[in-house]
Amino acid sequence: MIKFLDLKKINAQYSSEIEHAIRDVIDSGWYILGESVTKFEQNFAKYCGVKHCLGVANGLDALILIIRAYKELGVFEEGDEIIVPANTYIASILSITENNLKPILIEPHIDTYNIDIRKIEKLITNKTKAILPVHLYGQVCNMQEIIKLAKKYNLKVIEDAAQSHGAICANKKVGNLGDAAGFSFYPGKNLGAMGDAGAVTTNDNQLAEVIKSIRNYGSEKKYKNEYQGLNSRLDEIQAAILNVKLKYLDNENRRRVEIAENYLKEIKNSNIKLPMVSNKQGHVWHLFVIRVNKRNEFQEYMTQNEIQTLIHYPIPPHKQQAYKEWNNLCFPITEEIHNEVISLPISPVMTNEDVEKTILVINNYHF
Ligand SMILES: *Cc1c(COP(=O)(O)O)cnc(C)c1O
């Protein structure tokens, strides 16, 4: 079976280095907010080219904390609106509703799957306070245009960078393209821990200070609480693992690009829609998502041929029971995407034979 993502094999490449790093944490006797977290925050800030990185418990919390901190700073208030793509993973939207702000869903572009810039401006109201672009599947949104709009209407730009570690737009890395960014280091992400982990990056000193406090009970100084904070800390062991894996992220992304380029060049089947690359410089191919009409049959065929595929995602957020109030809304492009998308295996440890076999099997599929 060609696995969709072979995490065991990915992590086995670095196992002795990771074991040493974990051993050092165990021996240090210090397990929360210590040296490894500080070191990772410095390393990841440097990697992204930003002033601040704050380790947090997971990617959802990273986004929640950014919005929460803007509330504490008086920039957002409950009931304000944040623009977000309708076809994102639900976490982007949860971060808004968790803070009692209102998500304004916008259709994506059918070819790039990223938010359709042309549809943003007419939905901006006097309640709109931010745009939350999601660099979906590893491809950066059209940030120049988003930032232009944000400047014009005085909006914050919060990147959901959970799928795009290392992606680049106009020579700047994701995480450094807006006012703040949320990253996830869930094990299957391009930079993955061995448990839950996340981070916020920003160049805003004030925002960084507030998030640093809120992630730790609203307390910068022990037993002195300035905010009604959360417990959303990155732990030392995960930070130690991330410090090892960060060194290899660019290599792994390069291999993903190589595989994607192969797929794009060699897959020739008129019933399959290949993903469109709008920004050749910086795509990091978290997922290689194609579209087919008869998805179930196609997936079944791939399974029979020992190739694992997954669907990202089968149900759009506005059709989820969690957002019952939106179930009657209609986002035809989003719905079409959710009905047709299927993700091919793309992981840095795939062999060339695996890639060739996948291509051959797809090219032989008759609808
Ligand atoms: C994974 C993901 C998140 C959330 O990350 P967790 O670490 O699982 O909380 C947020 N947004 C997007 C787009 C994601 O893919």
Short mmCIF file of C-alpha atoms and ligand atoms in Angstrom, two decimals:
data_model
loop_
_atom_site.label_atom_id
_atom_site.label_comp_id
_atom_site.label_asym_id
_atom_site.label_seq_id
_atom_site.Cartn_x
_atom_site.Cartn_y
_atom_site.Cartn_z
CA MET A 1 0.00 0.00 0.00
CA ILE A 2 1.30 3.47 -0.85
CA LYS A 3 0.44 5.39 2.27
CA PHE A 4 -1.06 8.83 2.10
CA LEU A 5 1.44 10.12 4.63
CA ASP A 6 3.90 7.78 6.31
CA LEU A 7 4.56 9.58 9.60
CA LYS A 8 6.49 6.68 11.05
CA LYS A 9 8.93 6.72 8.14
CA ILE A 10 9.17 10.52 8.17
CA ASN A 11 10.09 10.63 11.86
CA ALA A 12 12.34 7.56 11.68
CA GLN A 13 14.75 9.61 9.56
CA TYR A 14 15.56 11.73 12.61
CA SER A 15 14.90 9.26 15.40
CA SER A 16 18.29 9.27 17.10
CA GLU A 17 18.46 13.06 17.05
CA ILE A 18 14.92 13.30 18.40
CA GLU A 19 15.63 10.72 21.11
CA HIS A 20 18.63 12.76 22.28
CA ALA A 21 16.57 15.92 22.31
CA ILE A 22 13.83 14.28 24.38
CA ARG A 23 16.39 12.75 26.74
CA ASP A 24 17.86 16.23 27.34
CA VAL A 25 14.41 17.51 28.33
CA ILE A 26 13.84 14.56 30.67
CA ASP A 27 17.22 15.13 32.29
CA SER A 28 16.68 18.87 32.62
CA GLY A 29 13.88 18.39 35.13
CA TRP A 30 12.03 21.36 33.58
CA TYR A 31 9.01 20.48 31.43
CA ILE A 32 6.88 23.56 30.77
CA LEU A 33 8.01 26.90 29.28
CA GLY A 34 11.71 26.30 29.55
CA GLU A 35 14.79 26.35 27.39
CA SER A 36 13.46 24.20 24.52
CA VAL A 37 10.39 26.37 24.03
CA THR A 38 12.46 29.56 24.10
CA LYS A 39 14.93 28.07 21.65
CA PHE A 40 12.18 26.94 19.31
CA GLU A 41 10.48 30.33 19.48
CA GLN A 42 13.76 31.99 18.50
CA ASN A 43 14.47 29.48 15.74
CA PHE A 44 11.00 29.63 14.24
CA ALA A 45 10.85 33.44 14.43
CA LYS A 46 14.15 33.56 12.58
CA TYR A 47 12.94 31.01 10.04
CA CYS A 48 9.81 33.06 9.29
CA GLY A 49 11.71 36.36 9.41
CA VAL A 50 9.53 37.81 12.18
CA LYS A 51 10.26 39.50 15.49
CA HIS A 52 8.15 37.25 17.71
CA CYS A 53 7.12 33.64 17.89
CA LEU A 54 5.06 32.30 20.78
CA GLY A 55 4.64 28.58 21.26
CA VAL A 56 1.09 27.53 22.15
CA ALA A 57 -0.81 24.28 22.62
CA ASN A 58 -2.12 23.82 19.05
CA GLY A 59 -3.05 25.61 15.84
CA LEU A 60 -6.63 26.37 16.80
CA ASP A 61 -5.44 28.03 20.00
CA ALA A 62 -2.90 30.06 18.04
CA LEU A 63 -5.73 31.64 16.04
CA ILE A 64 -8.03 31.96 19.08
CA LEU A 65 -5.27 33.72 21.02
CA ILE A 66 -4.58 36.24 18.25
CA ILE A 67 -8.23 37.29 18.11
CA ARG A 68 -8.55 37.26 21.87
CA ALA A 69 -5.46 39.46 22.23
CA TYR A 70 -6.87 41.98 19.75
CA LYS A 71 -10.01 42.07 21.92
CA GLU A 72 -7.92 42.74 25.02
CA LEU A 73 -6.13 45.52 23.16
CA GLY A 74 -9.45 47.10 22.19
CA VAL A 75 -8.92 46.51 18.48
CA PHE A 76 -11.81 44.00 18.12
CA GLU A 77 -14.99 43.68 20.08
CA GLU A 78 -17.63 40.98 20.26
CA GLY A 79 -19.95 41.11 17.27
CA ASP A 80 -17.25 42.46 14.92
CA GLU A 81 -16.83 40.70 11.61
CA ILE A 82 -13.87 38.76 10.25
CA ILE A 83 -13.67 37.71 6.61
CA VAL A 84 -12.68 34.08 6.10
CA PRO A 85 -12.81 31.60 3.19
CA ALA A 86 -15.92 29.34 3.19
CA ASN A 87 -13.96 26.23 2.15
CA THR A 88 -11.38 26.28 4.94
CA TYR A 89 -10.85 23.63 7.57
CA ILE A 90 -13.36 24.43 10.33
CA ALA A 91 -10.65 25.54 12.81
CA SER A 92 -10.19 28.89 11.06
CA ILE A 93 -13.87 29.64 11.62
CA LEU A 94 -14.01 28.23 15.15
CA SER A 95 -11.32 30.70 16.21
CA ILE A 96 -13.69 33.53 15.29
CA THR A 97 -16.90 32.18 16.82
CA GLU A 98 -15.07 31.07 19.97
CA ASN A 99 -14.31 34.77 20.51
CA ASN A 100 -17.94 35.78 19.79
CA LEU A 101 -17.02 37.55 16.60
CA LYS A 102 -18.84 36.93 13.34
CA PRO A 103 -17.27 35.01 10.45
CA ILE A 104 -18.16 36.37 7.02
CA LEU A 105 -17.71 33.45 4.66
CA ILE A 106 -16.29 34.15 1.21
CA GLU A 107 -16.14 31.78 -1.72
CA PRO A 108 -12.75 30.52 -2.88
CA HIS A 109 -11.36 30.67 -6.37
CA ILE A 110 -12.31 27.41 -8.09
CA ASP A 111 -8.80 26.82 -9.46
CA THR A 112 -6.55 27.80 -6.56
CA TYR A 113 -8.94 26.90 -3.70
CA ASN A 114 -7.84 30.09 -1.93
CA ILE A 115 -10.11 33.01 -1.01
CA ASP A 116 -11.39 34.88 -4.06
CA ILE A 117 -10.04 38.40 -3.70
CA ARG A 118 -12.66 39.84 -6.04
CA LYS A 119 -15.43 38.86 -3.63
CA ILE A 120 -14.05 40.45 -0.49
CA GLU A 121 -14.61 44.16 -0.95
CA LYS A 122 -18.38 44.13 -1.38
CA LEU A 123 -18.78 42.29 1.91
CA ILE A 124 -16.78 44.76 3.97
CA THR A 125 -19.01 46.67 6.42
CA ASN A 126 -18.30 49.09 9.24
CA LYS A 127 -18.17 46.04 11.55
CA THR A 128 -15.41 44.33 9.55
CA LYS A 129 -12.19 44.30 11.51
CA ALA A 130 -10.00 41.68 9.89
CA ILE A 131 -9.36 39.33 7.00
CA LEU A 132 -8.28 35.80 7.90
CA PRO A 133 -6.73 34.31 4.75
CA VAL A 134 -5.94 30.59 4.82
CA HIS A 135 -3.01 29.41 2.72
CA LEU A 136 -4.89 26.24 1.92
CA TYR A 137 -3.07 23.04 0.90
CA GLY A 138 0.26 24.90 1.14
CA GLN A 139 -0.33 27.63 -1.43
CA VAL A 140 -0.04 31.27 -0.35
CA CYS A 141 -3.08 33.50 -0.94
CA ASN A 142 -2.76 36.61 -3.04
CA MET A 143 -1.37 38.57 -0.12
CA GLN A 144 -0.47 41.73 -2.03
CA GLU A 145 -4.13 42.27 -2.88
CA ILE A 146 -5.34 41.27 0.57
CA ILE A 147 -2.97 43.70 2.23
CA LYS A 148 -4.01 46.46 -0.17
CA LEU A 149 -7.65 45.94 0.85
CA ALA A 150 -6.74 45.73 4.52
CA LYS A 151 -4.89 49.05 4.32
CA LYS A 152 -7.76 50.71 2.48
CA TYR A 153 -10.32 49.67 5.13
CA ASN A 154 -8.00 49.60 8.14
CA LEU A 155 -8.36 45.86 8.74
CA LYS A 156 -6.02 43.44 10.47
CA VAL A 157 -4.71 40.50 8.47
CA ILE A 158 -4.47 37.23 10.39
CA GLU A 159 -2.86 34.41 8.42
CA ASP A 160 -3.96 30.84 9.00
CA ALA A 161 -0.59 29.30 8.21
CA ALA A 162 -1.39 25.82 9.55
CA GLN A 163 -0.84 24.22 6.14
CA SER A 164 1.96 26.36 4.77
CA HIS A 165 5.12 26.31 6.88
CA GLY A 166 7.92 27.71 4.76
CA ALA A 167 5.76 28.92 1.87
CA ILE A 168 6.92 32.19 0.31
CA CYS A 169 5.21 35.18 -1.27
CA ALA A 170 7.28 38.01 -2.79
CA ASN A 171 10.39 36.84 -0.95
CA LYS A 172 8.70 36.83 2.44
CA LYS A 173 7.75 33.73 4.35
CA VAL A 174 4.28 32.87 5.49
CA GLY A 175 3.93 34.03 9.09
CA ASN A 176 5.43 37.38 8.09
CA LEU A 177 2.83 38.46 5.53
CA GLY A 178 0.12 39.94 7.74
CA ASP A 179 -0.28 41.34 11.26
CA ALA A 180 -0.11 37.93 12.92
CA ALA A 181 -0.19 34.28 11.93
CA GLY A 182 -1.31 31.03 13.52
CA PHE A 183 0.67 27.83 12.89
CA SER A 184 -0.21 24.24 13.76
CA PHE A 185 2.40 21.57 14.33
CA TYR A 186 -0.11 18.73 14.38
CA PRO A 187 1.87 15.59 13.42
CA GLY A 188 0.66 15.51 9.81
CA LYS A 189 1.51 19.14 8.99
CA ASN A 190 4.62 20.04 6.95
CA LEU A 191 6.36 20.77 10.26
CA GLY A 192 4.86 18.26 12.66
CA ALA A 193 5.43 17.51 16.33
CA MET A 194 4.62 14.18 18.01
CA GLY A 195 1.53 15.45 19.68
CA ASP A 196 -0.33 18.75 19.65
CA ALA A 197 1.60 21.97 19.21
CA GLY A 198 1.17 25.40 17.65
CA ALA A 199 2.62 28.90 17.46
CA VAL A 200 1.77 32.52 16.79
CA THR A 201 4.15 34.71 14.81
CA THR A 202 3.97 38.51 14.65
CA ASN A 203 6.04 41.66 14.35
CA ASP A 204 3.71 43.49 16.75
CA ASN A 205 5.41 43.88 20.15
CA GLN A 206 2.21 44.69 22.00
CA LEU A 207 0.27 41.78 20.53
CA ALA A 208 3.11 39.39 21.32
CA GLU A 209 3.20 40.57 24.92
CA VAL A 210 -0.53 40.04 25.42
CA ILE A 211 -0.50 36.56 23.83
CA LYS A 212 2.50 35.56 25.91
CA SER A 213 0.48 36.42 28.97
CA ILE A 214 -2.89 34.96 27.92
CA ARG A 215 -1.42 31.58 26.91
CA ASN A 216 -0.19 31.23 30.49
CA TYR A 217 -3.25 32.07 32.64
CA GLY A 218 -3.02 35.76 31.75
CA SER A 219 0.06 35.97 33.84
CA GLU A 220 3.52 37.20 32.90
CA LYS A 221 4.73 37.20 36.44
CA LYS A 222 3.90 34.14 38.50
CA TYR A 223 0.67 34.57 40.54
CA LYS A 224 0.02 38.01 39.08
CA ASN A 225 -2.87 37.81 36.59
CA GLU A 226 -3.50 40.65 34.19
CA TYR A 227 -6.00 38.84 31.94
CA GLN A 228 -8.55 36.07 32.32
CA GLY A 229 -6.18 33.83 30.45
CA LEU A 230 -6.04 30.26 29.22
CA ASN A 231 -3.65 27.42 29.65
CA SER A 232 -2.32 27.03 26.12
CA ARG A 233 1.37 26.36 26.41
CA LEU A 234 3.74 24.49 24.12
CA ASP A 235 5.47 21.83 26.17
CA GLU A 236 9.22 21.29 26.33
CA ILE A 237 9.25 17.83 24.75
CA GLN A 238 7.26 18.93 21.70
CA ALA A 239 9.45 22.04 21.37
CA ALA A 240 12.59 19.87 21.51
CA ILE A 241 11.21 17.65 18.72
CA LEU A 242 10.28 20.71 16.66
CA ASN A 243 13.77 22.14 17.08
CA VAL A 244 15.15 19.01 15.44
CA LYS A 245 12.56 18.83 12.68
CA LEU A 246 12.71 22.54 11.77
CA LYS A 247 16.24 21.97 10.43
CA TYR A 248 14.86 19.59 7.83
CA LEU A 249 11.70 21.46 6.87
CA ASP A 250 13.11 23.09 3.72
CA ASN A 251 14.46 19.75 2.53
CA GLU A 252 11.13 18.07 3.09
CA ASN A 253 9.28 20.89 1.34
CA ARG A 254 11.66 20.58 -1.62
CA ARG A 255 10.81 16.89 -1.93
CA ARG A 256 7.09 17.72 -1.81
CA VAL A 257 7.60 20.22 -4.63
CA GLU A 258 9.47 17.61 -6.65
CA ILE A 259 6.63 15.11 -6.29
CA ALA A 260 4.00 17.74 -7.10
CA GLU A 261 5.88 18.80 -10.23
CA ASN A 262 5.98 15.19 -11.32
CA TYR A 263 2.25 14.80 -10.79
CA LEU A 264 1.52 18.04 -12.66
CA LYS A 265 3.68 17.04 -15.58
CA GLU A 266 2.78 13.37 -15.89
CA ILE A 267 -0.85 12.98 -14.87
CA LYS A 268 -2.78 12.99 -18.12
CA ASN A 269 -6.41 12.10 -17.70
CA SER A 270 -9.02 14.43 -19.11
CA ASN A 271 -11.44 13.65 -16.28
CA ILE A 272 -9.06 14.89 -13.65
CA LYS A 273 -8.60 18.51 -12.75
CA LEU A 274 -5.12 19.20 -11.49
CA PRO A 275 -4.44 21.97 -8.96
CA MET A 276 -3.50 25.38 -10.31
CA VAL A 277 -0.27 26.92 -9.11
CA SER A 278 -0.78 30.66 -8.77
CA ASN A 279 2.48 31.31 -6.99
CA LYS A 280 5.28 29.14 -8.25
CA GLN A 281 7.85 30.58 -5.90
CA GLY A 282 6.33 29.51 -2.68
CA HIS A 283 3.96 26.56 -2.79
CA VAL A 284 4.88 23.94 -0.18
CA TRP A 285 2.33 21.29 -1.17
CA HIS A 286 0.91 20.32 2.19
CA LEU A 287 -1.67 18.48 0.09
CA PHE A 288 -1.92 17.61 -3.59
CA VAL A 289 -5.62 17.99 -4.26
CA ILE A 290 -7.24 17.01 -7.55
CA ARG A 291 -10.91 17.12 -8.55
CA VAL A 292 -12.91 14.30 -10.12
CA ASN A 293 -16.60 13.89 -10.86
CA LYS A 294 -17.21 10.41 -9.55
CA ARG A 295 -15.11 10.64 -6.46
CA ASN A 296 -16.27 7.49 -4.69
CA GLU A 297 -15.57 5.28 -7.66
CA PHE A 298 -12.20 6.88 -8.18
CA GLN A 299 -11.21 6.47 -4.54
CA GLU A 300 -12.34 2.85 -4.62
CA TYR A 301 -10.22 2.28 -7.74
CA MET A 302 -7.17 3.85 -6.07
CA THR A 303 -7.65 1.66 -2.99
CA GLN A 304 -7.89 -1.45 -5.16
CA ASN A 305 -4.58 -0.42 -6.65
CA GLU A 306 -3.07 -0.04 -3.19
CA ILE A 307 -2.88 3.74 -3.18
CA GLN A 308 -4.30 5.54 -0.18
CA THR A 309 -6.15 8.81 -0.81
CA LEU A 310 -7.97 11.17 1.59
CA ILE A 311 -10.57 13.90 1.25
CA HIS A 312 -9.85 17.44 2.44
CA TYR A 313 -12.63 18.05 3.23
CA PRO A 314 -15.87 16.16 2.65
CA ILE A 315 -18.27 18.64 4.32
CA PRO A 316 -17.88 22.44 4.22
CA PRO A 317 -18.18 24.33 7.54
CA HIS A 318 -21.51 25.94 6.59
CA LYS A 319 -23.06 22.47 6.15
CA GLN A 320 -21.84 21.19 9.51
CA GLN A 321 -24.23 20.62 12.39
CA ALA A 322 -21.95 22.80 14.50
CA TYR A 323 -23.12 25.77 12.41
CA LYS A 324 -26.79 24.82 12.01
CA GLU A 325 -27.70 28.46 11.45
CA TRP A 326 -25.76 28.44 8.15
CA ASN A 327 -27.00 25.12 6.79
CA ASN A 328 -29.35 26.83 4.33
CA LEU A 329 -26.75 29.21 2.99
CA CYS A 330 -25.51 28.52 -0.49
CA PHE A 331 -21.86 28.62 -1.51
CA PRO A 332 -21.87 26.80 -4.85
CA ILE A 333 -18.12 26.93 -5.49
CA THR A 334 -17.30 25.74 -2.00
CA GLU A 335 -19.86 22.95 -2.33
CA GLU A 336 -18.54 21.89 -5.72
CA ILE A 337 -15.03 21.75 -4.29
CA HIS A 338 -16.14 19.67 -1.32
CA ASN A 339 -17.97 17.26 -3.62
CA GLU A 340 -15.07 16.71 -5.97
CA VAL A 341 -11.77 17.04 -4.14
CA ILE A 342 -9.52 14.12 -3.36
CA SER A 343 -5.93 14.26 -2.14
CA LEU A 344 -3.17 12.13 -3.61
CA PRO A 345 -0.35 10.78 -1.47
CA ILE A 346 2.39 13.37 -1.12
CA SER A 347 4.90 12.92 1.59
CA PRO A 348 8.60 13.66 1.62
CA VAL A 349 9.46 9.99 2.10
CA MET A 350 7.60 8.72 -0.98
CA THR A 351 9.94 6.96 -3.35
CA ASN A 352 10.13 7.76 -7.06
CA GLU A 353 8.61 4.33 -7.71
CA ASP A 354 5.63 5.23 -5.51
CA VAL A 355 5.15 8.47 -7.44
CA GLU A 356 5.45 6.73 -10.81
CA LYS A 357 3.02 4.03 -9.81
CA THR A 358 0.49 6.61 -8.61
CA ILE A 359 0.74 8.46 -11.93
CA LEU A 360 0.42 5.28 -13.97
CA VAL A 361 -2.61 4.08 -12.05
CA ILE A 362 -4.36 7.45 -12.45
CA ASN A 363 -3.56 7.65 -16.16
CA ASN A 364 -5.06 4.19 -16.64
CA TYR A 365 -8.34 5.06 -14.98
CA HIS A 366 -11.30 5.11 -17.33
CA PHE A 367 -14.44 6.89 -16.24
C1 LIG B 1 -4.64 21.91 11.15
C2 LIG B 1 -5.31 23.19 10.92
C3 LIG B 1 -5.67 24.06 11.97
C4 LIG B 1 -5.67 23.68 13.41
O1 LIG B 1 -4.54 23.11 13.90
P1 LIG B 1 -4.59 22.17 15.21
O2 LIG B 1 -3.17 22.14 15.63
O3 LIG B 1 -5.12 20.86 14.78
O4 LIG B 1 -5.45 22.84 16.23
C5 LIG B 1 -6.16 25.31 11.64
N1 LIG B 1 -6.34 25.68 10.36
C6 LIG B 1 -6.04 24.87 9.33
C7 LIG B 1 -6.26 25.36 7.95
C8 LIG B 1 -5.53 23.60 9.57
O5 LIG B 1 -5.26 22.79 8.53
#
